[in-house]
CSV table of C-alpha atoms and ligand atoms in Angstrom, one decimal:
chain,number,residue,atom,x,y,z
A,1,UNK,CA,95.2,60.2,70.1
A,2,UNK,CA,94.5,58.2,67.1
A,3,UNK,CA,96.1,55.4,66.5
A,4,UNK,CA,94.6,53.5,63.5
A,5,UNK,CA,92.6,54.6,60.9
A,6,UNK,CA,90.8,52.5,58.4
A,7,UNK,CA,89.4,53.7,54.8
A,8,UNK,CA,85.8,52.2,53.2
A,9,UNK,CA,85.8,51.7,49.4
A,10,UNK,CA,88.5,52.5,47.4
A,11,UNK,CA,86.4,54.3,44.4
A,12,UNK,CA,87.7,57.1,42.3
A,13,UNK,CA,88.1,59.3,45.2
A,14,UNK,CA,88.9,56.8,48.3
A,15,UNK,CA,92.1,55.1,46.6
A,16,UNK,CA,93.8,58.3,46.1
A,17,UNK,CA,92.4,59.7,49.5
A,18,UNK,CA,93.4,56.3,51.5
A,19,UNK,CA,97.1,56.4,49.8
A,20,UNK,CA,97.6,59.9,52.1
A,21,UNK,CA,97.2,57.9,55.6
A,22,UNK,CA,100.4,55.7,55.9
A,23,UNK,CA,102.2,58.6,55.9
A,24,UNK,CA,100.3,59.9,59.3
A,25,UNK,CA,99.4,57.0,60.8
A,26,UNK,CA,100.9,53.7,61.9
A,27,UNK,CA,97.9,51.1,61.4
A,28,UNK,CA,95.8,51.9,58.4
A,29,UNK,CA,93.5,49.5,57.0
A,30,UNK,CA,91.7,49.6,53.6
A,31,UNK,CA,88.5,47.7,52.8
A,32,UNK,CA,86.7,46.9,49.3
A,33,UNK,CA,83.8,45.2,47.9
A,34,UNK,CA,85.4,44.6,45.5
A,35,UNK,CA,88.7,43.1,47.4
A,36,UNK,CA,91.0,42.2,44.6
A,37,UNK,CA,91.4,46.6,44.8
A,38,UNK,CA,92.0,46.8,48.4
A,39,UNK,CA,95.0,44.1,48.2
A,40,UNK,CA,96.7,46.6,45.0
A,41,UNK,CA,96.6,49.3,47.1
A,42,UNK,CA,97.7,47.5,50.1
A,43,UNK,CA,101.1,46.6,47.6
A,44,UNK,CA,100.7,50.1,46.5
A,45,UNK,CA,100.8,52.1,49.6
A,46,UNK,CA,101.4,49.7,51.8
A,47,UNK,CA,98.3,49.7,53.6
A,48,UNK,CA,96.6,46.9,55.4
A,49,UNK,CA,93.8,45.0,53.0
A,50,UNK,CA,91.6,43.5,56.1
A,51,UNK,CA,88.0,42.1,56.1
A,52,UNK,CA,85.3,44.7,57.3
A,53,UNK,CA,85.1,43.5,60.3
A,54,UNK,CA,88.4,44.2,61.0
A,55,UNK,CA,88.7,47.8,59.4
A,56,UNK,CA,86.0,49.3,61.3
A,57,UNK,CA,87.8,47.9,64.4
A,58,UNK,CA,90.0,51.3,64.0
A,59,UNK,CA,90.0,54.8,65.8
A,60,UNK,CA,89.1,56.7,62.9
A,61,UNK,CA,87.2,54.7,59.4
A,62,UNK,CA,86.4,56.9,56.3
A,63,UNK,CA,83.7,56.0,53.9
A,64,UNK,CA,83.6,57.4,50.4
A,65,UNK,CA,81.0,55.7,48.9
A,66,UNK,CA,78.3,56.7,46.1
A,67,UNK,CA,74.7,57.1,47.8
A,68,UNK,CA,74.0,56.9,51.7
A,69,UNK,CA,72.2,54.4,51.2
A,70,UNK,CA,75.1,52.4,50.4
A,71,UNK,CA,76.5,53.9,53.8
A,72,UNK,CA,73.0,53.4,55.7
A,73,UNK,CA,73.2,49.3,54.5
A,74,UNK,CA,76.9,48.7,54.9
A,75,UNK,CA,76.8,50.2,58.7
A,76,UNK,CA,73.7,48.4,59.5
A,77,UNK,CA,75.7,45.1,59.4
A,78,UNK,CA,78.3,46.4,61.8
A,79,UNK,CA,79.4,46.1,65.4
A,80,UNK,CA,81.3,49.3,65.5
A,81,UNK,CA,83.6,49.9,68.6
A,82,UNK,CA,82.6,52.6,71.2
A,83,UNK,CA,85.0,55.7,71.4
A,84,UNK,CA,85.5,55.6,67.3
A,85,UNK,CA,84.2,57.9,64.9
A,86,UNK,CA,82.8,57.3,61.6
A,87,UNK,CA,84.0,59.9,58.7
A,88,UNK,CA,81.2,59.5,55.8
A,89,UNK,CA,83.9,61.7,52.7
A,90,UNK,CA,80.5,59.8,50.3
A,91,UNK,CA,78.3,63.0,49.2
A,92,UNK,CA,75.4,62.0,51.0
A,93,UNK,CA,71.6,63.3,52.4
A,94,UNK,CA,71.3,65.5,55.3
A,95,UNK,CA,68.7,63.4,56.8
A,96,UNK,CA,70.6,60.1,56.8
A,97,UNK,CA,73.2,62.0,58.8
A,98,UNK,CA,71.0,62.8,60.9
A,99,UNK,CA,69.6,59.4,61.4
A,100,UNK,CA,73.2,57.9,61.2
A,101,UNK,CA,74.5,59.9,63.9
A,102,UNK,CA,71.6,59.3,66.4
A,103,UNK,CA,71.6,55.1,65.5
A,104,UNK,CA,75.4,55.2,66.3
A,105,UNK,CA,75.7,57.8,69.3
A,106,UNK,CA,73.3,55.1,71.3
A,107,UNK,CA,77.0,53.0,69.9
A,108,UNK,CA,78.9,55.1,71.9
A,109,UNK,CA,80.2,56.4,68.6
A,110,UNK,CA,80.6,59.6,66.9
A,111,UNK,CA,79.3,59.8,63.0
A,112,UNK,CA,80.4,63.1,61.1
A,113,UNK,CA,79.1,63.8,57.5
A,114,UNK,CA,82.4,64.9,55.9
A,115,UNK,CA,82.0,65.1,52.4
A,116,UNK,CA,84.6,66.5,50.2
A,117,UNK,CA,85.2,68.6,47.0
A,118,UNK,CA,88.3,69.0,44.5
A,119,UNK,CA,87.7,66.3,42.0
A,120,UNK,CA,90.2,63.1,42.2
A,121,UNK,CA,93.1,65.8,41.3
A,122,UNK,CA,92.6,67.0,44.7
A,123,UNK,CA,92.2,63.3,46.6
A,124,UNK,CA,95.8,62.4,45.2
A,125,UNK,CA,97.5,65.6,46.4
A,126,UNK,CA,95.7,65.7,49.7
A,127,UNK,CA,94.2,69.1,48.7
A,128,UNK,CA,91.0,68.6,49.1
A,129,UNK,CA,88.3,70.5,50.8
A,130,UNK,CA,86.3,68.5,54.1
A,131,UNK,CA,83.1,70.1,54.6
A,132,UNK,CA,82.2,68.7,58.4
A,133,UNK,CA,78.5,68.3,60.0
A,134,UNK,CA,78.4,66.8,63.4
A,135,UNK,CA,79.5,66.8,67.1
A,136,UNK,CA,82.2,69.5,67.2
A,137,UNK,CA,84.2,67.8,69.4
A,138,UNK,CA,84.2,65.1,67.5
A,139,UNK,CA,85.0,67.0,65.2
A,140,UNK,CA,88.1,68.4,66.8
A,141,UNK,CA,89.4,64.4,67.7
A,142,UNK,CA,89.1,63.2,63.9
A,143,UNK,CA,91.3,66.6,62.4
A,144,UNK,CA,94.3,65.5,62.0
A,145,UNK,CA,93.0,62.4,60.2
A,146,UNK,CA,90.9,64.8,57.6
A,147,UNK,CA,94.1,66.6,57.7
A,148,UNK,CA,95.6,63.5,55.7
A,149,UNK,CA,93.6,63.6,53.3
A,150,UNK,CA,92.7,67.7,53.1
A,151,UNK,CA,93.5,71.3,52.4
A,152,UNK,CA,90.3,73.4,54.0
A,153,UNK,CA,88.4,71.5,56.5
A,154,UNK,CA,86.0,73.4,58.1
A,155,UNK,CA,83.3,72.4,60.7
A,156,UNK,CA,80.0,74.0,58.9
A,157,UNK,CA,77.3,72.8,61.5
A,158,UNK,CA,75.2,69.9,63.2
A,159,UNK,CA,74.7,66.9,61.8
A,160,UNK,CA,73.6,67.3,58.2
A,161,UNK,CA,75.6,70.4,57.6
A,162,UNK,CA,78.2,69.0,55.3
A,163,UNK,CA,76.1,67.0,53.3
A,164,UNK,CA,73.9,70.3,53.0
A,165,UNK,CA,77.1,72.3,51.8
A,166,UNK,CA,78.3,69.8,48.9
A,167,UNK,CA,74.5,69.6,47.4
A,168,UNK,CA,74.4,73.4,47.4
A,169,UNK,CA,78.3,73.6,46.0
A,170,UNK,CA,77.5,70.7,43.4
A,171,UNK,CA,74.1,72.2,42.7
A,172,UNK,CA,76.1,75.6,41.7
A,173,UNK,CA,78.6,73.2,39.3
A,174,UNK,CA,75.7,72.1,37.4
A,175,UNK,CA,73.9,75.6,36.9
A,176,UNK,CA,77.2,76.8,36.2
A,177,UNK,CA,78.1,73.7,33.8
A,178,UNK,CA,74.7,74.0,32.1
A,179,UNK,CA,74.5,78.0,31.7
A,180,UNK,CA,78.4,77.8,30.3
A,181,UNK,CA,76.8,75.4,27.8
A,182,UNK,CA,74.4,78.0,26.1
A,183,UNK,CA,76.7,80.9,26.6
A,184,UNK,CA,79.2,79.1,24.6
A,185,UNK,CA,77.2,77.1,22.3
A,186,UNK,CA,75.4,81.3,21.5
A,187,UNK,CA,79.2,82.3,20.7
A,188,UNK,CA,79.7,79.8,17.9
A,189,UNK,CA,76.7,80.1,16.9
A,190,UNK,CA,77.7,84.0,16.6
A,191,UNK,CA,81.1,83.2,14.8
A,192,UNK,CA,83.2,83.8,17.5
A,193,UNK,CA,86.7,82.1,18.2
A,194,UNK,CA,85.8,80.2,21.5
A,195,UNK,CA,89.1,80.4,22.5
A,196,UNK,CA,89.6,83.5,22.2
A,197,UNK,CA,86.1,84.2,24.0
A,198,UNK,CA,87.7,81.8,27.2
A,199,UNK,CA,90.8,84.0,27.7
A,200,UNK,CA,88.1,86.8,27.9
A,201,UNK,CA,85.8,85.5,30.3
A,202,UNK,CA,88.6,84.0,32.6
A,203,UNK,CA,90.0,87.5,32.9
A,204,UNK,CA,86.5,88.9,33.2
A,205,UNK,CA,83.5,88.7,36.1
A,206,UNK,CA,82.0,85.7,34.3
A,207,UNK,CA,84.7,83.3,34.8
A,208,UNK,CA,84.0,80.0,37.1
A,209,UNK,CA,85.6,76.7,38.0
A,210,UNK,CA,83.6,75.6,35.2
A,211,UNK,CA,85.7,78.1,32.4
A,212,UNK,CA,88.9,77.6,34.1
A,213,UNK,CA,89.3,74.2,33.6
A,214,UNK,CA,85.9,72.0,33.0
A,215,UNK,CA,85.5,73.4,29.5
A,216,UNK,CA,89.1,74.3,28.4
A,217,UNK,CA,90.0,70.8,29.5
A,218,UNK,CA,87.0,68.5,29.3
A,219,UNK,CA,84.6,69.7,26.7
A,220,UNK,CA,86.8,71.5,23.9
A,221,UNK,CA,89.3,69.1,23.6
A,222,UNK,CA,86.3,66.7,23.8
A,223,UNK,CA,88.2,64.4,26.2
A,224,UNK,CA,85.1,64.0,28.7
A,225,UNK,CA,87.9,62.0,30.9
A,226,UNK,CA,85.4,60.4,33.6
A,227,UNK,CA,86.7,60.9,37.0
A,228,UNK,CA,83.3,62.2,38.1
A,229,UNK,CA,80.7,60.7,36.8
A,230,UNK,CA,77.4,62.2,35.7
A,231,UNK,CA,74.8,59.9,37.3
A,232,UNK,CA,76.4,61.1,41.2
A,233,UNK,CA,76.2,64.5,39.7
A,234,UNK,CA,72.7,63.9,39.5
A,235,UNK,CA,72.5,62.4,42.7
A,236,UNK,CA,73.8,65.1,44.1
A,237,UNK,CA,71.8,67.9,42.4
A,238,UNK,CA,68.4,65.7,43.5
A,239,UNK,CA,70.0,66.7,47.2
A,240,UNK,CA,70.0,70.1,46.6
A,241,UNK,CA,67.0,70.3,45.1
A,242,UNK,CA,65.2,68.5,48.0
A,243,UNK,CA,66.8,70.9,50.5
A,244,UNK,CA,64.9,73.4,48.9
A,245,UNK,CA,61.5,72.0,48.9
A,246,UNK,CA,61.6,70.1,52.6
A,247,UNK,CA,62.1,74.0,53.1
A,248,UNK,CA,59.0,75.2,51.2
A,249,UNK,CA,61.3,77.7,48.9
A,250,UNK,CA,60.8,78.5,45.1
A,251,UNK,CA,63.6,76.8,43.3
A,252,UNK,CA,63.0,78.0,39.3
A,253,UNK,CA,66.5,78.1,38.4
A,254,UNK,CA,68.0,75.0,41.0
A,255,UNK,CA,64.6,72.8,39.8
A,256,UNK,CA,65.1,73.2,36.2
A,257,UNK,CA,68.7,72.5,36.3
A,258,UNK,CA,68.1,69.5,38.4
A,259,UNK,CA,65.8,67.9,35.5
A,260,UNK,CA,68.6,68.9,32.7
A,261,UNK,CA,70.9,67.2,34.3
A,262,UNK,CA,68.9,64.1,35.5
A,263,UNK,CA,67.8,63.8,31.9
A,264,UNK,CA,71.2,64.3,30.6
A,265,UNK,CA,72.4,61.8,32.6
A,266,UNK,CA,69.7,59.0,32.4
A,267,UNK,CA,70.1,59.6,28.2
A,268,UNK,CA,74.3,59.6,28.3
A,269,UNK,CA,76.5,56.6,28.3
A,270,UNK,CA,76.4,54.8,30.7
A,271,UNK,CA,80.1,55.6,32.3
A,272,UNK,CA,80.0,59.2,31.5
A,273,UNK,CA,81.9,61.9,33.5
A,274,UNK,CA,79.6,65.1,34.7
A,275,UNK,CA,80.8,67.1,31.7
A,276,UNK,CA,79.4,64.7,29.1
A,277,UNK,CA,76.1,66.4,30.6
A,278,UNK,CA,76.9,69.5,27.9
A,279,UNK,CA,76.6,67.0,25.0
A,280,UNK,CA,72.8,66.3,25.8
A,281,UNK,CA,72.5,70.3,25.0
A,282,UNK,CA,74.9,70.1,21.9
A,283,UNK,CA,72.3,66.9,20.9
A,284,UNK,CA,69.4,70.2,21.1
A,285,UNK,CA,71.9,72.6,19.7
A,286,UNK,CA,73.0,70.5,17.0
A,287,UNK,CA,76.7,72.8,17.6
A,288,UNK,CA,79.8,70.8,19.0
A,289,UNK,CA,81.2,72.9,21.6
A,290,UNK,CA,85.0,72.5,20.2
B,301,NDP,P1,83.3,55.4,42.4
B,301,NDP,O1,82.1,54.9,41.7
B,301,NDP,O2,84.6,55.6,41.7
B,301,NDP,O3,83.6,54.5,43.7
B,301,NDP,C1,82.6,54.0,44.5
B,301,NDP,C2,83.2,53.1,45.6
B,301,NDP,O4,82.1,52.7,46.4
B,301,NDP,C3,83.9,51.9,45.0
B,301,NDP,O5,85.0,51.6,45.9
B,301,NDP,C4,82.8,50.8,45.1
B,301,NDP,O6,83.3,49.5,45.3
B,301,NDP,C5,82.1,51.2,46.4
B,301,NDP,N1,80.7,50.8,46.4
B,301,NDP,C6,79.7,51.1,45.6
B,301,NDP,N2,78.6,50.6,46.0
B,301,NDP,C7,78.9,49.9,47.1
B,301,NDP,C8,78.1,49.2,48.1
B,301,NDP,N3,76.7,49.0,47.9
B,301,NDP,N4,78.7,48.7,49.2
B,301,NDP,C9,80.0,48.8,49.4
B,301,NDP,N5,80.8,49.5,48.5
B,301,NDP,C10,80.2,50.1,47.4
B,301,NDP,O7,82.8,56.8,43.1
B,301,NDP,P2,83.7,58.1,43.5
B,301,NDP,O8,84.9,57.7,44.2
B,301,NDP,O9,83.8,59.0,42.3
B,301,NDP,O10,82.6,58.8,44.5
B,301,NDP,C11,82.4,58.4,45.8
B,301,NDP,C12,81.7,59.5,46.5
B,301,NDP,O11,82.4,60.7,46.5
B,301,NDP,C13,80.3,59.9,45.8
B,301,NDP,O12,79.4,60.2,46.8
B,301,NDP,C14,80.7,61.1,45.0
B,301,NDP,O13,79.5,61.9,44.7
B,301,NDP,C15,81.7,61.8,45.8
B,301,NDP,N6,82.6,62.6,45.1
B,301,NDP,C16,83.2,62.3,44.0
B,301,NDP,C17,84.2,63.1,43.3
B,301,NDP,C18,84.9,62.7,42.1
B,301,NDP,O14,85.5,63.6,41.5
B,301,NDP,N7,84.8,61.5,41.6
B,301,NDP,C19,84.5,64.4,43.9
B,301,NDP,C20,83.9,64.7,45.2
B,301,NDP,C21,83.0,63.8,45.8
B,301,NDP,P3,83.6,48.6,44.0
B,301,NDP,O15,85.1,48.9,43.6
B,301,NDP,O16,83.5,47.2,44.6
B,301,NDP,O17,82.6,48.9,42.9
């Protein structure tokens, strides 16, 4: 029975995903680095803006941060309770959930790798997909907590497994996102009415997440709103790509879109949302996708 929860940084993703619990749970407290955003959504959603120390004093914490390494260095600090479990929602490396969850089992405490997909639209309509690696009971104990905060949440493996499933799914984004680019960029080049050509392919075999909303709503109305930005796209494509190589496979197209987008994002702005990535092929192109 859980009976607090706490949530670790309160990012794009982790205010809207914390702002679900209070409605579940009784005791739910938020922590920041930087604090001044854990008291607002303490006044917000009426959570409880504590010092670390005290958060990860709950049944259940969430983390949602950029890099495991962040994860890796904020846990090392900790004296973590035995009987809780830690739910890392940050999109992360297999191999530090690996390492994670042997460090803190000899804590008496369970670490899942629960990283999650469906863009900040999903965090702050509790829709979001929780792709779980870990203990499987542990698993089963932290549910209705994920269920908070999620939609489809799905136990894909050991530890490692979830992190595995984001790289892969964020790895297809950016092939997608990238390939999308050319198509499109070939139709104007062509003279075709790009809108015209999107009702198409959304109706046709080619359509994507990507079609659907990425470019009707980010790129041709050249918005580039950042909710997700480009340099953890990047992160997360490096992931994928080194899941590939630790397993000795050929990785033409997966390698090649991994250095697009690395260079894309290392020559963007520096707050840039993932999209902004199909400017650095409109900067070859010389044609505006609009
Ligand atoms: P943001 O950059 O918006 O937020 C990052 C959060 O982590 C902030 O609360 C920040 O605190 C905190 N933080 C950063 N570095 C540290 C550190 N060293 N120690 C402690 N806290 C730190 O990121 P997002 O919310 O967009 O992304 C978080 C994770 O979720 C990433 O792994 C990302 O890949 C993933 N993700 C993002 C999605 C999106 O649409 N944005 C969708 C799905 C997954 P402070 O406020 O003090 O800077």
């Amino acid at each position: 029975m859980i009976q607090s929860v706490a949530f670790i940084g309160l990012g794009a993703m982790g205010y809207r995903m914390a702002s679900h619990l209070p409605k579940h749970f009784d005791t739910v407290y938020v922590w920041n680095r930087n604090f001044e955003k854990a008291k607002q959504h303490a006044n917000e959603y009426g959570t409880q803006a504590v010092k670390l120390e005290q958060a990860v004093q709950a049944d259940v914490i969430f983390s949602c941060l950029p890099t495991s390494t962040d994860v890796e260095n904020l846990i090392e600090s900790l004296q973590l309770k035995p009987g809780t479990i830690w739910v890392d929602c940050t999109s992360g490396v297999p191999d530090s959930a690996r390492t994670l969850s042997e460090t803190l089992k000899a804590q008496n405490v369970d670490y899942l790798d629960a990283p999650v997909s469906g863009q900040t639209i999903g965090a702050e309509n509790a829709t979001l997909t929780v792709m779980v690696g870990g203990d499987a009971a542990a698993f089963e104990r932290a549910y209705p907590a994920m269920q908070a905060i999620g939609k489809l949440i799905k136990h894909v493996g050991t530890s490692g497994a979830g992190f595995a499933v984001k790289a892969v799914n964020n790895m297809l984004l950016a092939v997608n996102l990238w390939s999308v680019a050319e198509g499109f960029t070939a139709l104007k080049a062509h003279g075709v009415n790009l809108n015209e050509a999107l009702d198409c392919i959304n109706a046709s075999s080619g359509k994507s997440g990507v079609t659907e909303t990425v470019l009707p709503q980010r790129v041709l109305n050249r918005s580039f709103p950042v909710t997700f930005a480009l340099p953890l796209l990047a992160k997360d494509t490096g992931i994928a790509l080194d899941l590939l190589q630790s397993a000795k496979l050929p990785a033409p197209v997966i390698g090649l879109t991994q250095s697009l987008i690395q260079a894309a994002s290392a020559t963007a702005d520096e707050n840039s949302d993932f999209s902004a990535a199909v400017k650095f092929y409109e900067s070859w192109s010389k044609i505006t996708l609009e």
